[in-house]
Each structure stands twice: as C-alpha cells, then as structure tokens.
Amino acid sequence: MTYAVGMYLADRLDQIGVEHHFAVAGDYNLILLDQLLSHANLKQIYCSNELNCSFAAEGYARARGVAAAVVTFGVGALSATNGIAGAYAENLPVILISGAPNSNDQGSGRILHHTIGKTDYNFQLEMMRQITCAAVEINDVATAPEKIDYAIRTALAERKPAYISIACNIADAPCLRPGPMTTRHPSLNYDRSSLAAALDATLDWLKGREKPVIIVGSKIRAAQAQKPAIALAERMGSPVAVMAAAKSLFPETHPSFRGVYWGLVSDPGVEELINASDAVLYLAPVFNDFSTVGWHAMPHGENVLVADPDHVTLCQTRYDGFSLAAYLEALTTRLEQRDAIVSPAAPRSFSPAPTPPDAPLTNDEMTRQIQELMTPETTLFAETGDSWFNAMRLSLPEHARLELEMQWGHIGWSIPSMFGNAIGSPGRRHVVMVGDGSFQLTAQEVSQMIRHKLPVIIFLINNRGYVIEIAIHDGPYNEIKNWDYAGLMDVFNAEDGHGLGLHVKTGAELDAAIRQALANKEGPTLIECALEQDDCTKTLREWGLQVSATNGRRAQLL
Ligand SMILES: C/C(NCc1cnc(C)nc1N)=C(/S)[C@H](O)COP(=O)(O)OP(=O)(O)O
Ligand SMILES: [Mg+2]
C-alpha cells in the first residue's frame, strides 16, 4: 500500500497516543477511514451520529488527554460542531477530521451534495475557525504534512480542539513520512523577567497576610498544574477549596481540603472561610455566570490573586509569558514552609440516614446509595441538571474522578462523553448521573456501550421534566414526553446485547438494582430512578433563584 496522506495522519495520531478514534462513515471520508484502519495501532470506534461522535471524542480526551473524531463533510461536520465547541469551552484537544469534496471540484462552479448548495464550499472551514484553535483544509499533497502537524501541535499546546479537512481524492495520495512527535506540553519559553517579577510581587503581597486560602479552578487540568497546586498548598499550609467545575481536581482526602466554594451554595463553612481570608489565591479559575452564582461570588480587590494557565493578575498588574506550572513550582521553592493553618474541616454536609427500604425513593436516598459506589477507581459523569448539585454532595476518595461540562453545559453530553471515556479508560468503574430530559438528546450511544460490552452504570433520574429550568423559570416548555427509559435497553440489545434496564421506585429496589449492575460485566445497566418532580436539592433551588434574577436584569435604558 503506497504511503499516503491518510497514513501520515494515522502515524501522527498514533504518535500522540490517540489509540482509538471515533467515526461516522460518509462518502467523503471512506477512503480516509480505510487509511486509518490500515494502521496497526489504531482502532476505529463507530458512533450513532456525529453529535455523539464529537462528544465521545471529548470524553476520550478527558481520559487520554487528546482525541480524534472522523466525520463526513457538511451534514456530518456541522452536527459535530456542538461537541467541538464544547471541547473548546472545556479546554480539551479534540482533532476533528472531516472528509471533503474532491480537490478538482474546488473552484469548479459545481454544486455538490452535503453542501449548502452554493459553489463555494468554504462555509465549513469558516465555521470551524470560530470553535477551534487551528483549522486547515487539505486539497493537495504538498502542504498536507505541514497542515496536519500545525493543527495537531496547536491543539496540544493550547489544549483546544483543531480541525482538519482532507479532500476525498487526497487521502490515498502518496505522501512523505513523518518524523517523531511527542505530546509533551511544550512548556512556554517563559519570559524569565516577567516570572521573576510575578514571584517578587506575590511574595511581597503574601507578607503579613495571616489567612491565605487557595481556590482551585477547572482549568488546572488543562494547565497540567494539579501536582504543583498540591505542593504549593502544602508549602503554604493553607486550606484549599475547589470551584464546582473543579471538584475532584484536588484530592478531597488531602488534609488541606475544605470543600466546594460556589458562593451561596458552597459546602458548609467554605464561603465563610473564603470571606474571612486576607489572601485568596485562585488557580486556573473559570468565572462565569453559573460558577459565580449570577456574579455574586466574584473575587475582587487587593486580597485576590488570580493565577491563570499563562499569566498572573495581582494588585492591578498583569504578569504573563510563563506557564501556571512554572509559576507555582517557582513560588513553592521561594516560600518558607508554613505550619498548616488549622481551620475547622468542613463538616460533611451530606450524610442522610437510609430511608425505610420500601418508602418511595427520594433524591437524598438515591444520592446516598451512589455515594457508596465511589471508589478510587470510579469515574463519575454528572450531567447538567440537578445531577450537578447531587454530585457536589458526594465525598470523593482519592483518584476518584468527577467529570462535568459546566462551561458548555450541553444536556445529553454525559452519555456519549462517558462512552468515549470508558473506551479510553478501561479498568475504571464508570458511573453516570443523567436526567430524563438530557438523556432524550443522545440516548443512542447506550447502544454503543452495549456493542462494546462496557459495564457502565447509568442512573437515569426520571423527575418528569426539566427541573433545573423549573427552578430558574417554569412554564409548559419544561414538561417532556415520558419514555420507558429502562425498557429502551431491550430495544438497544436486539438479538445480541447484554444491556440491563431496571425500574426502581424505592430504596430497597435501588439497592438491589445496584447489586445487579455491579454484577453485569457484559454491558451497561440503566437504573431508571423515579423521583417526584419537586424532590430536588435545596442548593439547586437557591442557585436557580439567583440565576433567574441575573437573567432577569432589566435592560439598561440609555
Ligand atoms: C433543558 C435544560 N437546559 C437547556 C438546554 C437546552 N438544550 C441543550 C442542548 N442544552 C441545554 N443546557 C436543562 S438543564 C434541563 O433541566 C435538563 O433536564 P434533565 O436532564 O431532566 O435534568 P433535571 O431534571 O435535573 O433538570
Ligand atoms: Mg429531569
């Protein structure tokens, strides 16, 4: 087989550790898919649609650090844009690869299928430029290697998605071979004078401040600075809180850990701890309207230092040109060891007594039983909805992972993203909390979990509608058609599947269902938990009121 452009791409994916890529076939990408299939180290995983394909790749990137999705032109790629925009929002390097029209058609004035019916096919590239850090179109062999390398290296460096389209007649055209490529995060050639100034300013700022506290944000993972953050906390002896989207990105078993800081819906004692501090160090935060509870939990003033992935802001000065990891490591080295500041550990806010076994299932009882599933090997996905707030109530053992999509917040993300994550992290226990409304957007990917015999445990929370939206602003639009969610498993199984669907209405039924789920190693188990619509967390209600008020601000009349 001639060494072709498709093989060059395959070698690059192999070199950066993308063992599995996700795909949906289309006539523009079939030759390319053959090229990728011919690579001994690459495995091709098929999805039900391109939206789910892009989310599966996003979930794989959460497990492996980088991922790839292969789709067809127009109808495929545009469906994938939601998962790619989500990967951008969540700082995940996903390489979206689209088959494309024959290069001879470019500029031909011809109208092609899967386009919007204009003779200019650029609409796709223009759209992808808005949601990726690098977007390239390959219509010739000569520039193929440099474009592929540019897109991949930029995605790895910026921890953002990239886009590559390859004309269908170029994928198998002869091409030169690549040299080596590593996924090492190219450390910024940092600006030593800027870093030194940032360190001096920080040490000066810390002088005389008795109650420093560290708040870890969700970009700490993309910044690859989780270990330096732990080392700094230990050197400073200061208490540590995490922002909601960063839960599990700082070990909750660490003696410095105090809980989730989420404004008025923080863990008990945490908001008071932050408000009493005279030195708040935010590490890799994301401040948006949801994470600041309608801009109320928004840091400001001289007591706040914000260290972002590539710059530090302190006392009205911005220091940039170095990585967060470099800054934290250097700061830890320069600081004197401080004794651990003893502050009351946040009392575990959530430890309800078990409900009577035959009582109607409650949200608290369901969450209490899910807590018992949390082990160091557990990866829990919490979908947008009251699942966010239930997840915040859990105590996570060290190495347990909680995956959230709190910036993009696309309901339905959790099922396909979990599918990709489970493909990328075999050997872990995969658990999803997903609401009935979200599930209806991407349910098909449960059938791929069945196809690959993935023992994912799915808690399908059937509270009859969009409860988070009801908490923000109710109306008929929050009601949805009920499904027999557990019954879907028979549909998805067809003649050869081992998926298990269980309906539970009491604590005892849930307990039995979880035992069955743990025993089902041949496929996913969907446990449909029936809850009353008004049985949601108190924190969701409080948060919803604030978000509603923020959304409802009157227009500033000029
Ligand atoms: C409709 C919407 N958000 C708006 C929305 C609409 N469309 C997309 C793609 N993403 C979104 N976040 C949301 S959060 C629903 O309450 C989710 O309902 P469900 O999954 O059932 O969870 P809860 O009942 O716990 O809220
Ligand atoms: Mg619901």
Short mmCIF file of N, CA and C in Angstrom, two decimals, residues 33 49 66 137 171 239 274 283 306 339 365 414 418 426 441 460 464 527 540:
data_model
loop_
_atom_site.label_atom_id
_atom_site.label_comp_id
_atom_site.label_asym_id
_atom_site.label_seq_id
_atom_site.Cartn_x
_atom_site.Cartn_y
_atom_site.Cartn_z
N LEU A 33 -10.99 6.66 6.02
CA LEU A 33 -11.23 5.66 7.07
C LEU A 33 -10.45 4.39 6.78
N ASN A 49 -24.26 8.88 15.68
CA ASN A 49 -24.38 10.14 14.92
C ASN A 49 -23.18 11.01 15.25
N VAL A 66 -6.04 13.65 24.71
CA VAL A 66 -6.24 14.10 23.33
C VAL A 66 -7.09 13.06 22.62
N GLU A 137 -7.48 23.11 5.69
CA GLU A 137 -8.18 22.40 4.62
C GLU A 137 -7.11 21.81 3.70
N ALA A 171 -6.72 11.70 0.33
CA ALA A 171 -6.47 10.81 1.48
C ALA A 171 -5.54 9.66 1.10
N PRO A 239 -5.58 26.30 53.75
CA PRO A 239 -6.74 25.50 53.36
C PRO A 239 -7.01 25.66 51.86
N ILE A 274 -13.64 31.62 52.95
CA ILE A 274 -13.13 32.48 51.86
C ILE A 274 -13.33 33.95 52.22
N LEU A 283 -6.47 29.54 41.43
CA LEU A 283 -5.59 28.84 40.47
C LEU A 283 -6.43 28.30 39.31
N VAL A 306 -5.09 36.11 41.03
CA VAL A 306 -5.64 35.12 40.08
C VAL A 306 -4.50 34.61 39.21
N ASP A 339 3.48 26.41 58.86
CA ASP A 339 2.70 25.35 59.52
C ASP A 339 1.29 25.36 58.94
N GLU A 365 -31.92 9.66 49.14
CA GLU A 365 -31.62 8.21 49.26
C GLU A 365 -30.86 7.74 48.02
N SER A 414 -23.38 13.78 28.64
CA SER A 414 -22.78 12.77 29.53
C SER A 414 -22.78 11.36 28.92
N MET A 418 -19.31 9.80 28.19
CA MET A 418 -18.95 8.65 29.04
C MET A 418 -18.56 7.46 28.16
N PRO A 426 -10.36 1.82 30.24
CA PRO A 426 -10.85 0.52 30.69
C PRO A 426 -10.27 0.22 32.07
N LEU A 441 -31.66 13.48 24.44
CA LEU A 441 -30.94 14.08 23.31
C LEU A 441 -29.94 13.13 22.68
N LEU A 460 -30.51 6.95 35.65
CA LEU A 460 -31.42 7.78 34.86
C LEU A 460 -32.43 8.38 35.83
N ARG A 464 -39.50 13.64 35.65
CA ARG A 464 -40.59 14.14 34.79
C ARG A 464 -40.38 15.57 34.30
N ILE A 527 -30.43 2.22 35.36
CA ILE A 527 -31.34 2.15 36.51
C ILE A 527 -32.22 3.39 36.46
N LEU A 540 -29.97 23.50 44.46
CA LEU A 540 -30.46 23.83 43.11
C LEU A 540 -31.49 24.95 43.19
#
